[in-house]
mmCIF file of C-alpha atoms in Angstrom:
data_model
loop_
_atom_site.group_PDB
_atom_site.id
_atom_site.type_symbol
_atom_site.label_atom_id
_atom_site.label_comp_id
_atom_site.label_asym_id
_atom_site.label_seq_id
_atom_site.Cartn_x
_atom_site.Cartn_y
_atom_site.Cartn_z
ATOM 1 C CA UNK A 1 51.130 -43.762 -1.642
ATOM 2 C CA UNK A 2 48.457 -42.209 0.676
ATOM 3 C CA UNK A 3 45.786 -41.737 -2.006
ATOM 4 C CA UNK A 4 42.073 -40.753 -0.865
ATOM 5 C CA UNK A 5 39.616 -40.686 -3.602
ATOM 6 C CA UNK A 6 36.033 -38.725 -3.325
ATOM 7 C CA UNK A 7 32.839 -39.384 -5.258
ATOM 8 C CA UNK A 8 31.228 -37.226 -6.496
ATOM 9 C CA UNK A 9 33.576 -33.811 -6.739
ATOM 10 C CA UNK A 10 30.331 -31.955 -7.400
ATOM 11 C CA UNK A 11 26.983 -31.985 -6.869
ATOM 12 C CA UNK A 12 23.458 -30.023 -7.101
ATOM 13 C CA UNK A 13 20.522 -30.880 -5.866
ATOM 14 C CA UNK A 14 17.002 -29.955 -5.120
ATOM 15 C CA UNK A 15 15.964 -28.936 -1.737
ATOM 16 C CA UNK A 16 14.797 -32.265 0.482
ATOM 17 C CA UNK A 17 16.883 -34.599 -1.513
ATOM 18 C CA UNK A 18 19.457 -36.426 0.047
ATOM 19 C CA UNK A 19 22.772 -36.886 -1.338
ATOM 20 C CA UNK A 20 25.178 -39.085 -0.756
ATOM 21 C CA UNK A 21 29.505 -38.707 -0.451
ATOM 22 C CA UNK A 22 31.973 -41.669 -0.879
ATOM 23 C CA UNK A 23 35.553 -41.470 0.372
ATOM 24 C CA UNK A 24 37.728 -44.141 -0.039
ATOM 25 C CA UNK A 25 41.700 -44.849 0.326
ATOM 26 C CA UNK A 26 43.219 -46.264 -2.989
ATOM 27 C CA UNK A 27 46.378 -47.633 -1.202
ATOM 28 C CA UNK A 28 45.940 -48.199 2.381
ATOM 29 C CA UNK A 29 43.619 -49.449 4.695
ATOM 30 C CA UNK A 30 41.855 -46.690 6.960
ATOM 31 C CA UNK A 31 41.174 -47.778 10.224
ATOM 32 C CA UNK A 32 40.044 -44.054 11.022
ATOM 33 C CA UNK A 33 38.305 -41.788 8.589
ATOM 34 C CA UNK A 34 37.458 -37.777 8.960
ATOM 35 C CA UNK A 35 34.656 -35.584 7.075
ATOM 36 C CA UNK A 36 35.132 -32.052 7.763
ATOM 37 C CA UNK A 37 33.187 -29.033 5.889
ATOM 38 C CA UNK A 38 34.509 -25.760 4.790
ATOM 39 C CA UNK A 39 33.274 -22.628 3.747
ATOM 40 C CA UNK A 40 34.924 -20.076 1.288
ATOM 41 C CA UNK A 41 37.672 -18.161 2.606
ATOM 42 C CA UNK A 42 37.435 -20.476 6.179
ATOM 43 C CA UNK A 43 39.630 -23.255 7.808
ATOM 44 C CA UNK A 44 38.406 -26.825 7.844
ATOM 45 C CA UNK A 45 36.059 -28.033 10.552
ATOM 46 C CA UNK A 46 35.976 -31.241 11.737
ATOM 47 C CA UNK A 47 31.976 -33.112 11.281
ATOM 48 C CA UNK A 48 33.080 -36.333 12.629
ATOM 49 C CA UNK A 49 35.309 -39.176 13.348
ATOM 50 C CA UNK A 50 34.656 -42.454 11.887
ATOM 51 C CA UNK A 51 36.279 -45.952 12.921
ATOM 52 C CA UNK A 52 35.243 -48.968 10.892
ATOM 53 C CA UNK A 53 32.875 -50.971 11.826
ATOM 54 C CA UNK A 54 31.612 -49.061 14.524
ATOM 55 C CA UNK A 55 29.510 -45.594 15.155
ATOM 56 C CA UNK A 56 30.487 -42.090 14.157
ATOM 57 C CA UNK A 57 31.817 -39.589 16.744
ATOM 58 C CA UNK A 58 30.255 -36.346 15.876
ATOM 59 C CA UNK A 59 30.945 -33.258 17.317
ATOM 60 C CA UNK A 60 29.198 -30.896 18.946
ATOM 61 C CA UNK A 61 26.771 -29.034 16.992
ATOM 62 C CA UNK A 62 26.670 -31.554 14.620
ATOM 63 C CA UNK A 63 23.574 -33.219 13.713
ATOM 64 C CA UNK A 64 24.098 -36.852 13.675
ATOM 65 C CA UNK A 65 20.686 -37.270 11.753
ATOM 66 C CA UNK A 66 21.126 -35.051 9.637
ATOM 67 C CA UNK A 67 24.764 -36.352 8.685
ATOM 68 C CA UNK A 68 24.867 -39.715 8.653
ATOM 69 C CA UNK A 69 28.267 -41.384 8.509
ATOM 70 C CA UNK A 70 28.953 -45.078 7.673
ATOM 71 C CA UNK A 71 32.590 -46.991 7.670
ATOM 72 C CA UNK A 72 31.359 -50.698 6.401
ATOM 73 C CA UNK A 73 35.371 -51.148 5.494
ATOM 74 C CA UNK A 74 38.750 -50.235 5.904
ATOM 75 C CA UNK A 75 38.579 -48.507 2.382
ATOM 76 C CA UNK A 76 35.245 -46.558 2.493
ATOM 77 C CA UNK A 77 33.498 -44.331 4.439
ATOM 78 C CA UNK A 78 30.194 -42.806 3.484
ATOM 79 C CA UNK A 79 28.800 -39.344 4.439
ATOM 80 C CA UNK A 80 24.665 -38.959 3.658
ATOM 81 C CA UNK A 81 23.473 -35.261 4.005
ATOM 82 C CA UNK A 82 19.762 -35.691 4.836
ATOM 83 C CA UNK A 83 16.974 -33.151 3.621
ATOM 84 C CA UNK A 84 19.547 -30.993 1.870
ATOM 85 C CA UNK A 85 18.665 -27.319 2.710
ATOM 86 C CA UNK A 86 20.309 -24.541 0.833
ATOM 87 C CA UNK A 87 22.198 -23.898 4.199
ATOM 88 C CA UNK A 88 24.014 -27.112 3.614
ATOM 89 C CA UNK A 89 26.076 -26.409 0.470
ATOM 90 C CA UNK A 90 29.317 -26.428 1.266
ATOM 91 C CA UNK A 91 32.781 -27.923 0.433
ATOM 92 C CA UNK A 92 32.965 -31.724 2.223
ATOM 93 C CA UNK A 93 36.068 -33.088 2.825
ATOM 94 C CA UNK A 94 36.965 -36.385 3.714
ATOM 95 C CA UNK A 95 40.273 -37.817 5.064
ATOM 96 C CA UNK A 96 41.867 -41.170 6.187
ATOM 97 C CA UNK A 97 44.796 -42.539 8.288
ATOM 98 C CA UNK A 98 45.876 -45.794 8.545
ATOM 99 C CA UNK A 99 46.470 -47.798 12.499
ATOM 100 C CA UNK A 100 50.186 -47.647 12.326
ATOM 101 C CA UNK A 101 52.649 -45.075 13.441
ATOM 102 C CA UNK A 102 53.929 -44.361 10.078
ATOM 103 C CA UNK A 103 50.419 -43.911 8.742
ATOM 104 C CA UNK A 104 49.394 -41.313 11.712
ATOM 105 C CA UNK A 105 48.884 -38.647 9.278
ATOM 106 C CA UNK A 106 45.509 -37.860 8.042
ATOM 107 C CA UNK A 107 45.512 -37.473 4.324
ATOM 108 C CA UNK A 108 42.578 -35.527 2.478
ATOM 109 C CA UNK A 109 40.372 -36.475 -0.656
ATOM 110 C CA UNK A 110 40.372 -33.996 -3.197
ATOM 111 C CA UNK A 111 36.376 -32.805 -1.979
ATOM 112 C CA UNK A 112 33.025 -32.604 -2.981
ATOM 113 C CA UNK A 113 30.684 -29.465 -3.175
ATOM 114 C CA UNK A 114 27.769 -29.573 -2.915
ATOM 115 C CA UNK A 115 25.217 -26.942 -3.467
ATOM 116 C CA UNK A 116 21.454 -26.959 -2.663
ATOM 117 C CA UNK A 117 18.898 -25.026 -4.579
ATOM 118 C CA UNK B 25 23.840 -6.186 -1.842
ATOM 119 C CA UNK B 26 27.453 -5.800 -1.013
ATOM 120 C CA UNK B 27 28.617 -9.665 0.357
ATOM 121 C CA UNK B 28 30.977 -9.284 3.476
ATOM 122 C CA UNK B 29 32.977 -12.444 4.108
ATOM 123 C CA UNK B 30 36.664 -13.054 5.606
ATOM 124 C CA UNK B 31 39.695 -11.938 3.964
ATOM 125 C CA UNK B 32 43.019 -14.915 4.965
ATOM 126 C CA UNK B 33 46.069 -12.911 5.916
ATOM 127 C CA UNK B 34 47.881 -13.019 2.929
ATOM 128 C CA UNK B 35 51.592 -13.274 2.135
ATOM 129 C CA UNK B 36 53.256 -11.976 -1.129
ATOM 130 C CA UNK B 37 56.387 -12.642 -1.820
ATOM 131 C CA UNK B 38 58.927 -12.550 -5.549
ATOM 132 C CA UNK B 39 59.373 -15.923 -7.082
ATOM 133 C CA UNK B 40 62.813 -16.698 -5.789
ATOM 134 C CA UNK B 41 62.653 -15.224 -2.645
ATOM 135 C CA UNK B 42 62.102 -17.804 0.642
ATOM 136 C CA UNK B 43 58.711 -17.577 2.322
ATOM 137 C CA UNK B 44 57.815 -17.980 5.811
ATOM 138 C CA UNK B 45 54.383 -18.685 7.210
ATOM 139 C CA UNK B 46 53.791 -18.177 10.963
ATOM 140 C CA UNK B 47 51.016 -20.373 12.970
ATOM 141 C CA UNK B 48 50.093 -19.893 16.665
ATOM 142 C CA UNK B 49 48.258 -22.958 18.352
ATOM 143 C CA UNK B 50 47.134 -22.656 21.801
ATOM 144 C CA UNK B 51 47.133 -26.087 23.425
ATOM 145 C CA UNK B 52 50.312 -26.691 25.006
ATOM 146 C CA UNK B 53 49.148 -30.778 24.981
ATOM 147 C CA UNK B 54 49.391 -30.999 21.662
ATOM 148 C CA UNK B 55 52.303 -33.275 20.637
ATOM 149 C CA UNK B 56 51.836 -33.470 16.866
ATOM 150 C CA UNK B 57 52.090 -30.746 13.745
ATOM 151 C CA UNK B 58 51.149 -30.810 10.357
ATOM 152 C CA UNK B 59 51.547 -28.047 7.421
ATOM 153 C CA UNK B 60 48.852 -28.652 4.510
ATOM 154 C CA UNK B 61 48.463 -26.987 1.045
ATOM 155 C CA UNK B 62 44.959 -26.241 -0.041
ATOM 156 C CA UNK B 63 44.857 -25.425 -3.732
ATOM 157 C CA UNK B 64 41.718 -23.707 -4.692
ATOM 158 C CA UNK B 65 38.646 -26.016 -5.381
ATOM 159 C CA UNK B 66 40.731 -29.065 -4.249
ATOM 160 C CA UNK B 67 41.277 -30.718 -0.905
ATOM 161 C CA UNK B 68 44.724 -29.922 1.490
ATOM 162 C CA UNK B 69 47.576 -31.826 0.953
ATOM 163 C CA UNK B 70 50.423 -32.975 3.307
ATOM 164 C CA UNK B 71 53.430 -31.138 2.815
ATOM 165 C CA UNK B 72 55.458 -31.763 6.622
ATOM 166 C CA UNK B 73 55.324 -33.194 10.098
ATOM 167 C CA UNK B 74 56.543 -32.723 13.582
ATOM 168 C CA UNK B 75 56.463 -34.003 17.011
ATOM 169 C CA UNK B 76 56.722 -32.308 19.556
ATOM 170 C CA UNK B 77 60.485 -33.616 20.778
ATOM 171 C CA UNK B 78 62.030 -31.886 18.088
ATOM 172 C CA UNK B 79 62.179 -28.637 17.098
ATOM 173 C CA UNK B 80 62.842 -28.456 13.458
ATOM 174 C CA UNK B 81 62.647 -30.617 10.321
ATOM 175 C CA UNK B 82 63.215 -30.354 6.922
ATOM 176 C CA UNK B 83 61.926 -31.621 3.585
ATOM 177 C CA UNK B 84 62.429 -30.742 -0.023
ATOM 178 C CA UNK B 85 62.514 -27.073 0.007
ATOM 179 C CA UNK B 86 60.777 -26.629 3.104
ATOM 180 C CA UNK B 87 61.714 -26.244 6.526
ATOM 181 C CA UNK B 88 59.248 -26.770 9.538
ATOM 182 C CA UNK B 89 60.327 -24.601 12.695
ATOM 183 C CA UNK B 90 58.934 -25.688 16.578
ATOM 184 C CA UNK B 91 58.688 -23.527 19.263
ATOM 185 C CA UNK B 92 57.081 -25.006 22.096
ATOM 186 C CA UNK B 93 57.930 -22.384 24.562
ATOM 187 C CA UNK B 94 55.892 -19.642 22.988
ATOM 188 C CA UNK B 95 53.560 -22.263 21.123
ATOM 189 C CA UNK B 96 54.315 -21.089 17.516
ATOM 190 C CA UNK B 97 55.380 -22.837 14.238
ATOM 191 C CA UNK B 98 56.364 -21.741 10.861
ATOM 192 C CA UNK B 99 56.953 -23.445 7.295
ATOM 193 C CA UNK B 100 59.853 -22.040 5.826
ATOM 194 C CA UNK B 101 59.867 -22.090 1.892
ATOM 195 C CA UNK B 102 62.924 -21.969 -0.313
ATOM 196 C CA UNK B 103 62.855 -20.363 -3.492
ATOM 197 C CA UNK B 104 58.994 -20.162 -3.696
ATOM 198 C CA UNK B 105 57.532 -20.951 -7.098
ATOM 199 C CA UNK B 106 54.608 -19.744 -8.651
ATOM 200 C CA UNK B 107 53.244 -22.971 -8.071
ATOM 201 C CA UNK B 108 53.247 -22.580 -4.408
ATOM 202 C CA UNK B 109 50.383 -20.251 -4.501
ATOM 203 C CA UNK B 110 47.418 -21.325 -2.415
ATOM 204 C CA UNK B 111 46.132 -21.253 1.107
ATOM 205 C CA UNK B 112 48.776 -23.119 3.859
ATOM 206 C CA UNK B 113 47.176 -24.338 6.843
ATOM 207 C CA UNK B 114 48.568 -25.541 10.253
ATOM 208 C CA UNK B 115 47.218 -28.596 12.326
ATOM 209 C CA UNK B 116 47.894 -29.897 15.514
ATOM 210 C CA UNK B 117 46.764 -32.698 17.782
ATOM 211 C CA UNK B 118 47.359 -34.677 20.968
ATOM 212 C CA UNK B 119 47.858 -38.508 20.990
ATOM 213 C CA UNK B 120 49.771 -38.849 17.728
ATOM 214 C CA UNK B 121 48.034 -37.234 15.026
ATOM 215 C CA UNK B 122 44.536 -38.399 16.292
ATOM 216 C CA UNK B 123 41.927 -35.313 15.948
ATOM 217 C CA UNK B 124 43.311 -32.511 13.937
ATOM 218 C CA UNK B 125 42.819 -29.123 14.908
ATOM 219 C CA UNK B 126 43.381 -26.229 11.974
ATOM 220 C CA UNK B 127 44.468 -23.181 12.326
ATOM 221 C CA UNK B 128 42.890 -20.421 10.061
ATOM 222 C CA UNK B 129 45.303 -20.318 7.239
ATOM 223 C CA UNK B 130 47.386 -18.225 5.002
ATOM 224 C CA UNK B 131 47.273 -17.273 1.721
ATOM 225 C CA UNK B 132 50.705 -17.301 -0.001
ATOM 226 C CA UNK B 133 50.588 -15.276 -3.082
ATOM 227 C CA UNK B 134 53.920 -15.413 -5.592
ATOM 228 C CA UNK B 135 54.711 -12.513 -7.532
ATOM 229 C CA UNK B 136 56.690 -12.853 -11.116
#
């Protein structure tokens, strides 16, 4: 159980494009989902926190324009990197937890990088 | 040009042997505690929990160790296998595993 899928695993694209990052849990419904980004050889950061059906919390330093996050349903979350920049490439990870006490713990997609020429 | 970036501390340790990973966090609210495995190229995965009203747990060959007083955890690995090689990262949170906050990780290397 506790299965988060992420489409696409990889991606390249031209500079000014925008590309867009599905996350969705196989097996349970996820009231709350995460994106974080990481760099090589660096810890996760957190980009924002997503409930469905209403707006992203981003944090600070985050561009909410730039990132834009949608949660239309309990089983998929979208993150849309605007006007990719060659700054942007990164590793994006998503990750869901359900609204119960047993299903507190956030589990993780398997990630999508990205890279921006 | 010579690229600088940041080395993980790293732990190396004979397959067979038990491995211990140490984590400091630094917000004495925070009630919740996760381990993760990060494989290379592939996102972390869960490997134990633990609130904050106990002060050890264990799962299949891995022990998770609680010390609120000095704010410090460790995952404890039994007779580490090559294929627990990768980069082990510690979480916490307040308010029941709400907003996760990583620590930088570790990079457990097994020898043959």
């Amino acid at each position: 159980g506790a299965v988060v899928s992420q489409h696409p695993s990889w991606v390249i694209c031209k500079s000014g494009t925008s590309v867009k990052i599905e996350c969705r849990s196989l097996d349970f419904q996820a009231t709350t989902m995460f994106w974080y980004r990481q760099f090589p050889k660096q810890s996760l950061m957190l980009m924002a926190t997503s409930n469905e059906g209403s707006k992203a919390t981003y944090e600070q330093g985050v561009e909410k324009d730039k990132f834009l996050i949608n949660h239309a349903s309990l089983t998929l979350s979208t993150l849309t990197v605007t006007s990719a920049h060659p700054e942007d490439s990164s590793f994006y990870i998503c990750s869901a937890r359900g609204d119960s006490r047993k299903q507190e713990t956030q589990y993780f997609g398997p990630g999508t990088r990205l890279l921006v020429l | 040009g010579e690229s600088v970036g940041l080395h993980l501390p790293t732990l190396s340790v004979q397959e067979g042997d038990n491995s211990i990973i140490n984590c400091a966090y630094s917000n004495s609210a925070s009630d919740y505690f996760i381990w993760y495995k990060q494989e290379s190229g592939k996102g972390p995965q869960f490997i134990i929990d633990i609130r904050s009203n106990m002060d050890k747990r264990q799962g299949q060959r891995v022990t998770v160790l609680l010390n609120k007083t000095v704010k410090h955890l460790s995952l404890q690995i039994a007779a580490t296998q090559p294929g627990d090689s990768a980069v082990y990262f510690c979480a916490e949170s307040t308010g029941g595993g709400n907003k996760l906050t990583f620590g930088t990780g570790t990079q457990l290397k097994v020898e043959l």
